[in-house]
Amino acid sequence: MIARLQATWTIGLLLMAALWLVFALPRSPVWAVGGLAFAALLYLAVMALQFTLMQRVNAADPAPRARLAQVVRAWWAELGVALRVFCWDQPFRSHAEPDWLPTAPAGQRGVVLVHGFLCNRALWRPWFEPLRAAGHAYEAVNLEPVFGSIDDYAPTIEAAVQRVHAATGLAPVLICHSMGGLAARAWLRACAGEARVQHVITLGTPHRGTWAGRFSRAANGRQMALDGDWVGALSGAEPPGRAALFTCWYSNCDNIVFPTSTATLRGADNRLIAGVAHVEMARRPEVLQGCLALLARAADPVVKS
């Protein structure tokens, strides 16, 4: 569904731009170019507002605060990454590469890739080839309904875990971006999944919710309110030591999940990647390489010996 929505949005914007040029160019080239420039500046301004709010809220957070140069760099990078993800990859390339589930176990841990809010499996497109080259079977899920409860995603994750386990003979690793990490925790709660997953890696997940969650009207968005009832109940239902199952990548320039420390779990392997924006985190080579290193360490010790 999200692919259709984003495709409609993208095509609509392009048609509006084309119609504006057809209308305005014969009358005034200056107005024609100026109208497009205004739309571009509006996009830049909205993204700048996100980073400004992030920096202000982070002032009271114990995590290391980003320098101004880091914030500007992250803003500039996110402008391009967001356009690529939301206006090309997700709307038009979500099924360009299939999941890879080899039939014969190869001693390598498989992976379940879980996207976040307003995303689909195409978020992970740069990960597919490196995972396959390293011998890791993978399935990238699509979480539906798009605006439903996070609890409703547990069956989708459960089915993917079962398929990857069947393909490899090993408990998989879950790699989750943003809301996907909360969906993984909800799956662990609903399906007693701890014994059937080797590790959970989260990238920019609002484990305690996020300041921006207060503005959402979607069911899953409201569940991500900072220190809200849903995230509180989720944490309260987890057994002692559950966080040791997690590696949490987080950033002091995350323009969606802030304050910064909300993307960490006490007792987890928390890894700060400074100066990286929210969607950009899932596209950073060092994050990908770090996750591949964790997967290599998680290989079946019997097969690898």
PDB file of C-alpha atoms in Angstrom:
ATOM      1  CA  MET A   1       0.000   0.000   0.000  1.00  0.00           C
ATOM      2  CA  ILE A   2       2.739   2.467   0.896  1.00  0.00           C
ATOM      3  CA  ALA A   3       4.311   1.945  -2.536  1.00  0.00           C
ATOM      4  CA  ARG A   4       1.057   2.956  -4.234  1.00  0.00           C
ATOM      5  CA  LEU A   5       0.628   5.969  -1.974  1.00  0.00           C
ATOM      6  CA  GLN A   6       4.167   7.197  -2.542  1.00  0.00           C
ATOM      7  CA  ALA A   7       3.988   6.505  -6.276  1.00  0.00           C
ATOM      8  CA  THR A   8       0.760   8.520  -6.498  1.00  0.00           C
ATOM      9  CA  TRP A   9       2.333  11.334  -4.493  1.00  0.00           C
ATOM     10  CA  THR A  10       5.490  11.401  -6.609  1.00  0.00           C
ATOM     11  CA  ILE A  11       3.680  11.271  -9.940  1.00  0.00           C
ATOM     12  CA  GLY A  12       1.263  13.933  -8.713  1.00  0.00           C
ATOM     13  CA  LEU A  13       4.115  16.268  -7.801  1.00  0.00           C
ATOM     14  CA  LEU A  14       5.756  15.759 -11.192  1.00  0.00           C
ATOM     15  CA  LEU A  15       2.477  16.419 -12.996  1.00  0.00           C
ATOM     16  CA  MET A  16       1.898  19.575 -10.973  1.00  0.00           C
ATOM     17  CA  ALA A  17       5.394  20.788 -11.854  1.00  0.00           C
ATOM     18  CA  ALA A  18       4.830  20.040 -15.538  1.00  0.00           C
ATOM     19  CA  LEU A  19       1.450  21.794 -15.568  1.00  0.00           C
ATOM     20  CA  TRP A  20       2.964  24.794 -13.812  1.00  0.00           C
ATOM     21  CA  LEU A  21       5.667  25.061 -16.467  1.00  0.00           C
ATOM     22  CA  VAL A  22       3.115  24.739 -19.282  1.00  0.00           C
ATOM     23  CA  PHE A  23       1.039  27.480 -17.703  1.00  0.00           C
ATOM     24  CA  ALA A  24       3.768  29.832 -16.511  1.00  0.00           C
ATOM     25  CA  LEU A  25       6.553  29.586 -19.104  1.00  0.00           C
ATOM     26  CA  PRO A  26       4.668  31.360 -21.930  1.00  0.00           C
ATOM     27  CA  ARG A  27       3.740  34.170 -19.549  1.00  0.00           C
ATOM     28  CA  SER A  28       6.934  34.636 -17.576  1.00  0.00           C
ATOM     29  CA  PRO A  29      10.001  32.384 -17.473  1.00  0.00           C
ATOM     30  CA  VAL A  30      10.984  34.082 -14.226  1.00  0.00           C
ATOM     31  CA  TRP A  31       7.698  33.091 -12.571  1.00  0.00           C
ATOM     32  CA  ALA A  32       7.990  29.583 -13.981  1.00  0.00           C
ATOM     33  CA  VAL A  33      11.444  29.011 -12.528  1.00  0.00           C
ATOM     34  CA  GLY A  34      10.549  30.898  -9.369  1.00  0.00           C
ATOM     35  CA  GLY A  35       7.592  28.625  -8.654  1.00  0.00           C
ATOM     36  CA  LEU A  36       9.744  25.512  -8.868  1.00  0.00           C
ATOM     37  CA  ALA A  37      12.425  27.167  -6.766  1.00  0.00           C
ATOM     38  CA  PHE A  38       9.827  27.993  -4.108  1.00  0.00           C
ATOM     39  CA  ALA A  39       8.736  24.352  -3.935  1.00  0.00           C
ATOM     40  CA  ALA A  40      12.363  23.250  -3.554  1.00  0.00           C
ATOM     41  CA  LEU A  41      12.995  25.839  -0.849  1.00  0.00           C
ATOM     42  CA  LEU A  42       9.878  24.703   0.996  1.00  0.00           C
ATOM     43  CA  TYR A  43      11.257  21.154   1.083  1.00  0.00           C
ATOM     44  CA  LEU A  44      14.596  22.417   2.369  1.00  0.00           C
ATOM     45  CA  ALA A  45      12.853  24.516   5.024  1.00  0.00           C
ATOM     46  CA  VAL A  46      10.667  21.670   6.313  1.00  0.00           C
ATOM     47  CA  MET A  47      13.702  19.432   6.661  1.00  0.00           C
ATOM     48  CA  ALA A  48      15.636  22.254   8.335  1.00  0.00           C
ATOM     49  CA  LEU A  49      12.809  22.651  10.854  1.00  0.00           C
ATOM     50  CA  GLN A  50      13.125  18.977  11.799  1.00  0.00           C
ATOM     51  CA  PHE A  51      16.833  19.345  12.500  1.00  0.00           C
ATOM     52  CA  THR A  52      16.323  22.610  14.393  1.00  0.00           C
ATOM     53  CA  LEU A  53      13.747  21.007  16.685  1.00  0.00           C
ATOM     54  CA  MET A  54      16.001  17.966  17.102  1.00  0.00           C
ATOM     55  CA  GLN A  55      18.940  20.099  18.191  1.00  0.00           C
ATOM     56  CA  ARG A  56      16.846  22.091  20.658  1.00  0.00           C
ATOM     57  CA  VAL A  57      15.304  18.988  22.254  1.00  0.00           C
ATOM     58  CA  ASN A  58      18.689  17.251  22.402  1.00  0.00           C
ATOM     59  CA  ALA A  59      20.101  20.081  24.513  1.00  0.00           C
ATOM     60  CA  ALA A  60      18.726  18.370  27.636  1.00  0.00           C
ATOM     61  CA  ASP A  61      19.718  14.836  26.613  1.00  0.00           C
ATOM     62  CA  PRO A  62      22.740  13.131  28.220  1.00  0.00           C
ATOM     63  CA  ALA A  63      24.033  11.793  24.890  1.00  0.00           C
ATOM     64  CA  PRO A  64      26.835  13.748  23.161  1.00  0.00           C
ATOM     65  CA  ARG A  65      25.319  16.745  21.404  1.00  0.00           C
ATOM     66  CA  ALA A  66      26.017  17.232  17.712  1.00  0.00           C
ATOM     67  CA  ARG A  67      28.129  20.122  16.513  1.00  0.00           C
ATOM     68  CA  LEU A  68      26.542  22.601  14.137  1.00  0.00           C
ATOM     69  CA  ALA A  69      28.694  21.308  11.269  1.00  0.00           C
ATOM     70  CA  GLN A  70      27.423  17.777  11.911  1.00  0.00           C
ATOM     71  CA  VAL A  71      23.808  18.943  11.906  1.00  0.00           C
ATOM     72  CA  VAL A  72      24.235  20.824   8.617  1.00  0.00           C
ATOM     73  CA  ARG A  73      25.955  17.845   6.997  1.00  0.00           C
ATOM     74  CA  ALA A  74      23.221  15.471   8.199  1.00  0.00           C
ATOM     75  CA  TRP A  75      20.494  17.831   6.919  1.00  0.00           C
ATOM     76  CA  TRP A  76      22.118  18.052   3.509  1.00  0.00           C
ATOM     77  CA  ALA A  77      22.608  14.292   3.265  1.00  0.00           C
ATOM     78  CA  GLU A  78      19.039  13.531   4.356  1.00  0.00           C
ATOM     79  CA  LEU A  79      17.639  15.803   1.652  1.00  0.00           C
ATOM     80  CA  GLY A  80      19.023  13.518  -1.034  1.00  0.00           C
ATOM     81  CA  VAL A  81      18.513  10.201   0.762  1.00  0.00           C
ATOM     82  CA  ALA A  82      14.877  10.948   1.547  1.00  0.00           C
ATOM     83  CA  LEU A  83      14.125  11.865  -2.067  1.00  0.00           C
ATOM     84  CA  ARG A  84      15.760   8.652  -3.295  1.00  0.00           C
ATOM     85  CA  VAL A  85      13.980   6.429  -0.771  1.00  0.00           C
ATOM     86  CA  PHE A  86      10.494   7.968  -0.772  1.00  0.00           C
ATOM     87  CA  CYS A  87      10.239   9.091  -4.405  1.00  0.00           C
ATOM     88  CA  TRP A  88      12.030   6.275  -6.228  1.00  0.00           C
ATOM     89  CA  ASP A  89      13.058   3.151  -4.348  1.00  0.00           C
ATOM     90  CA  GLN A  90       9.924   2.595  -2.291  1.00  0.00           C
ATOM     91  CA  PRO A  91       7.284   3.672  -4.826  1.00  0.00           C
ATOM     92  CA  PHE A  92       8.808   2.063  -7.910  1.00  0.00           C
ATOM     93  CA  ARG A  93      11.467  -0.488  -6.891  1.00  0.00           C
ATOM     94  CA  SER A  94       9.943  -2.304  -3.923  1.00  0.00           C
ATOM     95  CA  HIS A  95       9.838  -5.621  -5.788  1.00  0.00           C
ATOM     96  CA  ALA A  96      12.856  -5.132  -8.031  1.00  0.00           C
ATOM     97  CA  GLU A  97      14.949  -7.651  -6.067  1.00  0.00           C
ATOM     98  CA  PRO A  98      13.336 -10.707  -4.472  1.00  0.00           C
ATOM     99  CA  ASP A  99      14.187 -12.179  -1.109  1.00  0.00           C
ATOM    100  CA  TRP A 100      17.001 -14.737  -1.146  1.00  0.00           C
ATOM    101  CA  LEU A 101      16.229 -17.961   0.682  1.00  0.00           C
ATOM    102  CA  PRO A 102      18.627 -20.698  -0.478  1.00  0.00           C
ATOM    103  CA  THR A 103      17.242 -24.203  -0.049  1.00  0.00           C
ATOM    104  CA  ALA A 104      20.395 -25.753   1.434  1.00  0.00           C
ATOM    105  CA  PRO A 105      21.711 -24.547   4.827  1.00  0.00           C
ATOM    106  CA  ALA A 106      25.145 -22.973   4.425  1.00  0.00           C
ATOM    107  CA  GLY A 107      26.118 -22.392   8.062  1.00  0.00           C
ATOM    108  CA  GLN A 108      25.510 -18.655   7.764  1.00  0.00           C
ATOM    109  CA  ARG A 109      22.897 -16.868   9.799  1.00  0.00           C
ATOM    110  CA  GLY A 110      19.933 -15.639   7.827  1.00  0.00           C
ATOM    111  CA  VAL A 111      18.461 -12.176   8.259  1.00  0.00           C
ATOM    112  CA  VAL A 112      14.973 -10.734   8.570  1.00  0.00           C
ATOM    113  CA  LEU A 113      14.943  -7.066   7.538  1.00  0.00           C
ATOM    114  CA  VAL A 114      12.197  -4.965   9.142  1.00  0.00           C
ATOM    115  CA  HIS A 115      11.533  -1.417   7.917  1.00  0.00           C
ATOM    116  CA  GLY A 116       9.975   1.461   9.824  1.00  0.00           C
ATOM    117  CA  PHE A 117       7.099   3.942   9.600  1.00  0.00           C
ATOM    118  CA  LEU A 118       6.016   5.029   6.092  1.00  0.00           C
ATOM    119  CA  CYS A 119       8.531   2.627   4.547  1.00  0.00           C
ATOM    120  CA  ASN A 120       8.572  -0.733   2.800  1.00  0.00           C
ATOM    121  CA  ARG A 121      11.146  -3.401   1.973  1.00  0.00           C
ATOM    122  CA  ALA A 122      12.844  -1.195  -0.647  1.00  0.00           C
ATOM    123  CA  LEU A 123      14.473   0.759   2.187  1.00  0.00           C
ATOM    124  CA  TRP A 124      16.947  -2.148   2.325  1.00  0.00           C
ATOM    125  CA  ARG A 125      17.835  -2.299  -1.377  1.00  0.00           C
ATOM    126  CA  PRO A 126      21.543  -1.450  -0.824  1.00  0.00           C
ATOM    127  CA  TRP A 127      21.750  -4.334   1.673  1.00  0.00           C
ATOM    128  CA  PHE A 128      20.551  -7.129  -0.603  1.00  0.00           C
ATOM    129  CA  GLU A 129      23.672  -7.693  -2.682  1.00  0.00           C
ATOM    130  CA  PRO A 130      26.157  -7.473   0.234  1.00  0.00           C
ATOM    131  CA  LEU A 131      24.069  -9.914   2.271  1.00  0.00           C
ATOM    132  CA  ARG A 132      23.858 -12.362  -0.590  1.00  0.00           C
ATOM    133  CA  ALA A 133      27.569 -12.016  -1.373  1.00  0.00           C
ATOM    134  CA  ALA A 134      28.344 -12.864   2.261  1.00  0.00           C
ATOM    135  CA  GLY A 135      26.081 -15.932   2.094  1.00  0.00           C
ATOM    136  CA  HIS A 136      23.327 -14.640   4.366  1.00  0.00           C
ATOM    137  CA  ALA A 137      19.810 -15.656   3.362  1.00  0.00           C
ATOM    138  CA  TYR A 138      17.390 -12.802   3.868  1.00  0.00           C
ATOM    139  CA  GLU A 139      13.767 -11.797   3.754  1.00  0.00           C
ATOM    140  CA  ALA A 140      12.711  -8.138   3.782  1.00  0.00           C
ATOM    141  CA  VAL A 141       9.162  -7.820   5.071  1.00  0.00           C
ATOM    142  CA  ASN A 142       6.438  -5.320   4.254  1.00  0.00           C
ATOM    143  CA  LEU A 143       4.579  -4.255   7.393  1.00  0.00           C
ATOM    144  CA  GLU A 144       0.845  -3.895   6.800  1.00  0.00           C
ATOM    145  CA  PRO A 145      -1.466  -2.167   7.523  1.00  0.00           C
ATOM    146  CA  VAL A 146       0.666   0.925   7.053  1.00  0.00           C
ATOM    147  CA  PHE A 147      -1.097   2.946   9.751  1.00  0.00           C
ATOM    148  CA  GLY A 148      -2.164   0.074  11.988  1.00  0.00           C
ATOM    149  CA  SER A 149      -1.026  -0.964  15.439  1.00  0.00           C
ATOM    150  CA  ILE A 150       2.573  -2.078  15.843  1.00  0.00           C
ATOM    151  CA  ASP A 151       1.232  -5.172  17.616  1.00  0.00           C
ATOM    152  CA  ASP A 152      -0.420  -6.249  14.351  1.00  0.00           C
ATOM    153  CA  TYR A 153       2.971  -6.712  12.664  1.00  0.00           C
ATOM    154  CA  ALA A 154       3.979  -9.679  14.833  1.00  0.00           C
ATOM    155  CA  PRO A 155       2.477 -12.346  12.491  1.00  0.00           C
ATOM    156  CA  THR A 156       4.384 -10.895   9.513  1.00  0.00           C
ATOM    157  CA  ILE A 157       7.685 -11.057  11.389  1.00  0.00           C
ATOM    158  CA  GLU A 158       6.855 -14.513  12.742  1.00  0.00           C
ATOM    159  CA  ALA A 159       6.249 -15.864   9.238  1.00  0.00           C
ATOM    160  CA  ALA A 160       9.507 -14.364   7.959  1.00  0.00           C
ATOM    161  CA  VAL A 161      11.485 -15.794  10.893  1.00  0.00           C
ATOM    162  CA  GLN A 162      10.063 -19.232  10.177  1.00  0.00           C
ATOM    163  CA  ARG A 163      10.930 -19.061   6.479  1.00  0.00           C
ATOM    164  CA  VAL A 164      14.493 -17.869   7.057  1.00  0.00           C
ATOM    165  CA  HIS A 165      15.016 -20.516   9.752  1.00  0.00           C
ATOM    166  CA  ALA A 166      13.692 -23.195   7.415  1.00  0.00           C
ATOM    167  CA  ALA A 167      16.072 -22.084   4.681  1.00  0.00           C
ATOM    168  CA  THR A 168      19.203 -21.980   6.837  1.00  0.00           C
ATOM    169  CA  GLY A 169      18.514 -24.303   9.743  1.00  0.00           C
ATOM    170  CA  LEU A 170      19.615 -21.513  12.110  1.00  0.00           C
ATOM    171  CA  ALA A 171      17.862 -18.890  14.199  1.00  0.00           C
ATOM    172  CA  PRO A 172      18.051 -15.653  12.195  1.00  0.00           C
ATOM    173  CA  VAL A 173      19.210 -12.167  13.071  1.00  0.00           C
ATOM    174  CA  LEU A 174      16.661  -9.353  12.874  1.00  0.00           C
ATOM    175  CA  ILE A 175      17.871  -6.023  11.473  1.00  0.00           C
ATOM    176  CA  CYS A 176      15.317  -3.277  12.014  1.00  0.00           C
ATOM    177  CA  HIS A 177      15.097   0.401  11.154  1.00  0.00           C
ATOM    178  CA  SER A 178      13.121   2.901  13.244  1.00  0.00           C
ATOM    179  CA  MET A 179       9.639   1.572  14.110  1.00  0.00           C
ATOM    180  CA  GLY A 180      10.778  -1.835  12.877  1.00  0.00           C
ATOM    181  CA  GLY A 181      12.751  -2.276  16.087  1.00  0.00           C
ATOM    182  CA  LEU A 182       9.582  -1.754  18.132  1.00  0.00           C
ATOM    183  CA  ALA A 183       7.789  -4.227  15.878  1.00  0.00           C
ATOM    184  CA  ALA A 184      10.540  -6.749  16.618  1.00  0.00           C
ATOM    185  CA  ARG A 185      10.133  -6.205  20.357  1.00  0.00           C
ATOM    186  CA  ALA A 186       6.363  -6.597  20.013  1.00  0.00           C
ATOM    187  CA  TRP A 187       6.968  -9.853  18.120  1.00  0.00           C
ATOM    188  CA  LEU A 188       9.260 -11.108  20.885  1.00  0.00           C
ATOM    189  CA  ARG A 189       6.490 -10.375  23.390  1.00  0.00           C
ATOM    190  CA  ALA A 190       3.674 -11.903  21.355  1.00  0.00           C
ATOM    191  CA  CYS A 191       5.425 -14.963  19.957  1.00  0.00           C
ATOM    192  CA  ALA A 192       7.949 -15.825  22.676  1.00  0.00           C
ATOM    193  CA  GLY A 193      10.544 -15.316  19.983  1.00  0.00           C
ATOM    194  CA  GLU A 194      13.681 -14.978  22.077  1.00  0.00           C
ATOM    195  CA  ALA A 195      14.632 -18.639  21.638  1.00  0.00           C
ATOM    196  CA  ARG A 196      14.139 -18.441  17.859  1.00  0.00           C
ATOM    197  CA  VAL A 197      16.216 -15.354  17.069  1.00  0.00           C
ATOM    198  CA  GLN A 198      19.968 -15.088  17.481  1.00  0.00           C
ATOM    199  CA  HIS A 199      20.213 -11.296  17.793  1.00  0.00           C
ATOM    200  CA  VAL A 200      18.268  -8.104  17.091  1.00  0.00           C
ATOM    201  CA  ILE A 201      19.957  -5.049  15.555  1.00  0.00           C
ATOM    202  CA  THR A 202      18.091  -1.755  15.567  1.00  0.00           C
ATOM    203  CA  LEU A 203      18.921   1.394  13.617  1.00  0.00           C
ATOM    204  CA  GLY A 204      17.414   4.611  14.937  1.00  0.00           C
ATOM    205  CA  THR A 205      14.587   2.833  16.778  1.00  0.00           C
ATOM    206  CA  PRO A 206      12.541   4.956  19.218  1.00  0.00           C
ATOM    207  CA  HIS A 207      12.774   2.448  22.052  1.00  0.00           C
ATOM    208  CA  ARG A 208      11.337   5.002  24.490  1.00  0.00           C
ATOM    209  CA  GLY A 209       9.296   6.716  21.812  1.00  0.00           C
ATOM    210  CA  THR A 210      10.140  10.006  20.171  1.00  0.00           C
ATOM    211  CA  TRP A 211       9.317  13.667  20.761  1.00  0.00           C
ATOM    212  CA  ALA A 212       7.768  13.865  17.286  1.00  0.00           C
ATOM    213  CA  GLY A 213       5.344  11.029  18.047  1.00  0.00           C
ATOM    214  CA  ARG A 214       2.983  13.465  19.795  1.00  0.00           C
ATOM    215  CA  PHE A 215       1.937  14.907  16.435  1.00  0.00           C
ATOM    216  CA  SER A 216       0.937  11.630  14.762  1.00  0.00           C
ATOM    217  CA  ARG A 217      -2.686  10.659  14.202  1.00  0.00           C
ATOM    218  CA  ALA A 218      -1.892   7.121  13.004  1.00  0.00           C
ATOM    219  CA  ALA A 219      -2.256   4.256  15.470  1.00  0.00           C
ATOM    220  CA  ASN A 220       1.396   3.222  15.182  1.00  0.00           C
ATOM    221  CA  GLY A 221       2.527   6.839  15.301  1.00  0.00           C
ATOM    222  CA  ARG A 222       0.683   7.460  18.569  1.00  0.00           C
ATOM    223  CA  GLN A 223       2.258   4.315  20.020  1.00  0.00           C
ATOM    224  CA  MET A 224       5.663   5.930  19.450  1.00  0.00           C
ATOM    225  CA  ALA A 225       4.942   8.972  21.648  1.00  0.00           C
ATOM    226  CA  LEU A 226       7.862   9.787  23.929  1.00  0.00           C
ATOM    227  CA  ASP A 227       7.593   7.782  27.158  1.00  0.00           C
ATOM    228  CA  GLY A 228       4.026   6.927  26.155  1.00  0.00           C
ATOM    229  CA  ASP A 229       1.784   4.204  27.489  1.00  0.00           C
ATOM    230  CA  TRP A 230       2.495   1.726  24.696  1.00  0.00           C
ATOM    231  CA  VAL A 231       6.298   1.843  24.867  1.00  0.00           C
ATOM    232  CA  GLY A 232       6.050   1.781  28.651  1.00  0.00           C
ATOM    233  CA  ALA A 233       3.918  -1.360  28.593  1.00  0.00           C
ATOM    234  CA  LEU A 234       6.279  -2.951  26.080  1.00  0.00           C
ATOM    235  CA  SER A 235       9.281  -2.339  28.316  1.00  0.00           C
ATOM    236  CA  GLY A 236       7.391  -3.511  31.381  1.00  0.00           C
ATOM    237  CA  ALA A 237       6.547  -6.846  29.755  1.00  0.00           C
ATOM    238  CA  GLU A 238      10.162  -7.666  28.892  1.00  0.00           C
ATOM    239  CA  PRO A 239      12.101 -10.044  31.141  1.00  0.00           C
ATOM    240  CA  PRO A 240      15.327  -8.966  32.871  1.00  0.00           C
ATOM    241  CA  GLY A 241      18.299  -9.233  30.562  1.00  0.00           C
ATOM    242  CA  ARG A 242      16.257  -8.969  27.333  1.00  0.00           C
ATOM    243  CA  ALA A 243      18.295  -5.932  26.251  1.00  0.00           C
ATOM    244  CA  ALA A 244      21.429  -8.095  25.982  1.00  0.00           C
ATOM    245  CA  LEU A 245      19.840  -9.544  22.844  1.00  0.00           C
ATOM    246  CA  PHE A 246      20.075  -6.135  21.151  1.00  0.00           C
ATOM    247  CA  THR A 247      22.608  -3.983  19.354  1.00  0.00           C
ATOM    248  CA  CYS A 248      21.247  -0.446  18.983  1.00  0.00           C
ATOM    249  CA  TRP A 249      22.722   2.023  16.494  1.00  0.00           C
ATOM    250  CA  TYR A 250      21.758   5.591  17.325  1.00  0.00           C
ATOM    251  CA  SER A 251      22.723   9.091  16.222  1.00  0.00           C
ATOM    252  CA  ASN A 252      22.835  12.579  17.699  1.00  0.00           C
ATOM    253  CA  CYS A 253      21.594  13.919  14.341  1.00  0.00           C
ATOM    254  CA  ASP A 254      18.519  11.690  14.037  1.00  0.00           C
ATOM    255  CA  ASN A 255      15.870  14.139  12.856  1.00  0.00           C
ATOM    256  CA  ILE A 256      12.950  11.790  13.567  1.00  0.00           C
ATOM    257  CA  VAL A 257      13.927   9.874  16.703  1.00  0.00           C
ATOM    258  CA  PHE A 258      14.980  12.299  19.414  1.00  0.00           C
ATOM    259  CA  PRO A 259      16.048  12.952  22.145  1.00  0.00           C
ATOM    260  CA  THR A 260      19.100  10.968  21.114  1.00  0.00           C
ATOM    261  CA  SER A 261      19.141   8.505  24.003  1.00  0.00           C
ATOM    262  CA  THR A 262      15.606   7.287  23.251  1.00  0.00           C
ATOM    263  CA  ALA A 263      17.142   5.076  20.540  1.00  0.00           C
ATOM    264  CA  THR A 264      19.178   3.123  23.112  1.00  0.00           C
ATOM    265  CA  LEU A 265      18.336   0.307  25.511  1.00  0.00           C
ATOM    266  CA  ARG A 266      19.925  -0.041  28.926  1.00  0.00           C
ATOM    267  CA  GLY A 267      21.997  -3.222  28.862  1.00  0.00           C
ATOM    268  CA  ALA A 268      22.207  -3.384  25.057  1.00  0.00           C
ATOM    269  CA  ASP A 269      25.260  -2.923  22.849  1.00  0.00           C
ATOM    270  CA  ASN A 270      24.529   0.747  22.096  1.00  0.00           C
ATOM    271  CA  ARG A 271      26.578   2.187  19.234  1.00  0.00           C
ATOM    272  CA  LEU A 272      26.646   5.930  18.563  1.00  0.00           C
ATOM    273  CA  ILE A 273      27.169   6.939  14.945  1.00  0.00           C
ATOM    274  CA  ALA A 274      27.560  10.683  15.215  1.00  0.00           C
ATOM    275  CA  GLY A 275      26.236  13.160  12.670  1.00  0.00           C
ATOM    276  CA  VAL A 276      23.951  10.789  10.739  1.00  0.00           C
ATOM    277  CA  ALA A 277      20.290  11.506   9.940  1.00  0.00           C
ATOM    278  CA  HIS A 278      17.375   9.113  10.368  1.00  0.00           C
ATOM    279  CA  VAL A 279      16.788   7.553   6.952  1.00  0.00           C
ATOM    280  CA  GLU A 280      20.441   8.034   6.063  1.00  0.00           C
ATOM    281  CA  MET A 281      21.365   5.627   8.876  1.00  0.00           C
ATOM    282  CA  ALA A 282      19.955   2.715   6.882  1.00  0.00           C
ATOM    283  CA  ARG A 283      22.073   3.743   3.891  1.00  0.00           C
ATOM    284  CA  ARG A 284      25.432   4.372   5.613  1.00  0.00           C
ATOM    285  CA  PRO A 285      28.217   1.973   4.528  1.00  0.00           C
ATOM    286  CA  GLU A 286      29.730   1.830   8.019  1.00  0.00           C
ATOM    287  CA  VAL A 287      26.403   0.735   9.509  1.00  0.00           C
ATOM    288  CA  LEU A 288      26.044  -1.968   6.866  1.00  0.00           C
ATOM    289  CA  GLN A 289      29.614  -3.147   7.421  1.00  0.00           C
ATOM    290  CA  GLY A 290      29.112  -3.123  11.177  1.00  0.00           C
ATOM    291  CA  CYS A 291      26.034  -5.309  10.830  1.00  0.00           C
ATOM    292  CA  LEU A 292      27.852  -7.691   8.479  1.00  0.00           C
ATOM    293  CA  ALA A 293      30.600  -7.999  11.098  1.00  0.00           C
ATOM    294  CA  LEU A 294      28.000  -8.887  13.727  1.00  0.00           C
ATOM    295  CA  LEU A 295      26.522 -11.468  11.361  1.00  0.00           C
ATOM    296  CA  ALA A 296      29.944 -12.993  10.770  1.00  0.00           C
ATOM    297  CA  ARG A 297      30.424 -13.391  14.518  1.00  0.00           C
ATOM    298  CA  ALA A 298      26.963 -14.943  14.761  1.00  0.00           C
ATOM    299  CA  ALA A 299      27.763 -17.703  12.252  1.00  0.00           C
ATOM    300  CA  ASP A 300      27.017 -21.254  13.394  1.00  0.00           C
ATOM    301  CA  PRO A 301      30.095 -22.299  15.398  1.00  0.00           C
ATOM    302  CA  VAL A 302      29.769 -25.971  14.501  1.00  0.00           C
ATOM    303  CA  VAL A 303      29.591 -25.400  10.759  1.00  0.00           C
ATOM    304  CA  LYS A 304      32.315 -22.758  10.777  1.00  0.00           C
ATOM    305  CA  SER A 305      34.826 -24.824  12.785  1.00  0.00           C
TER     306      SER A 305
END
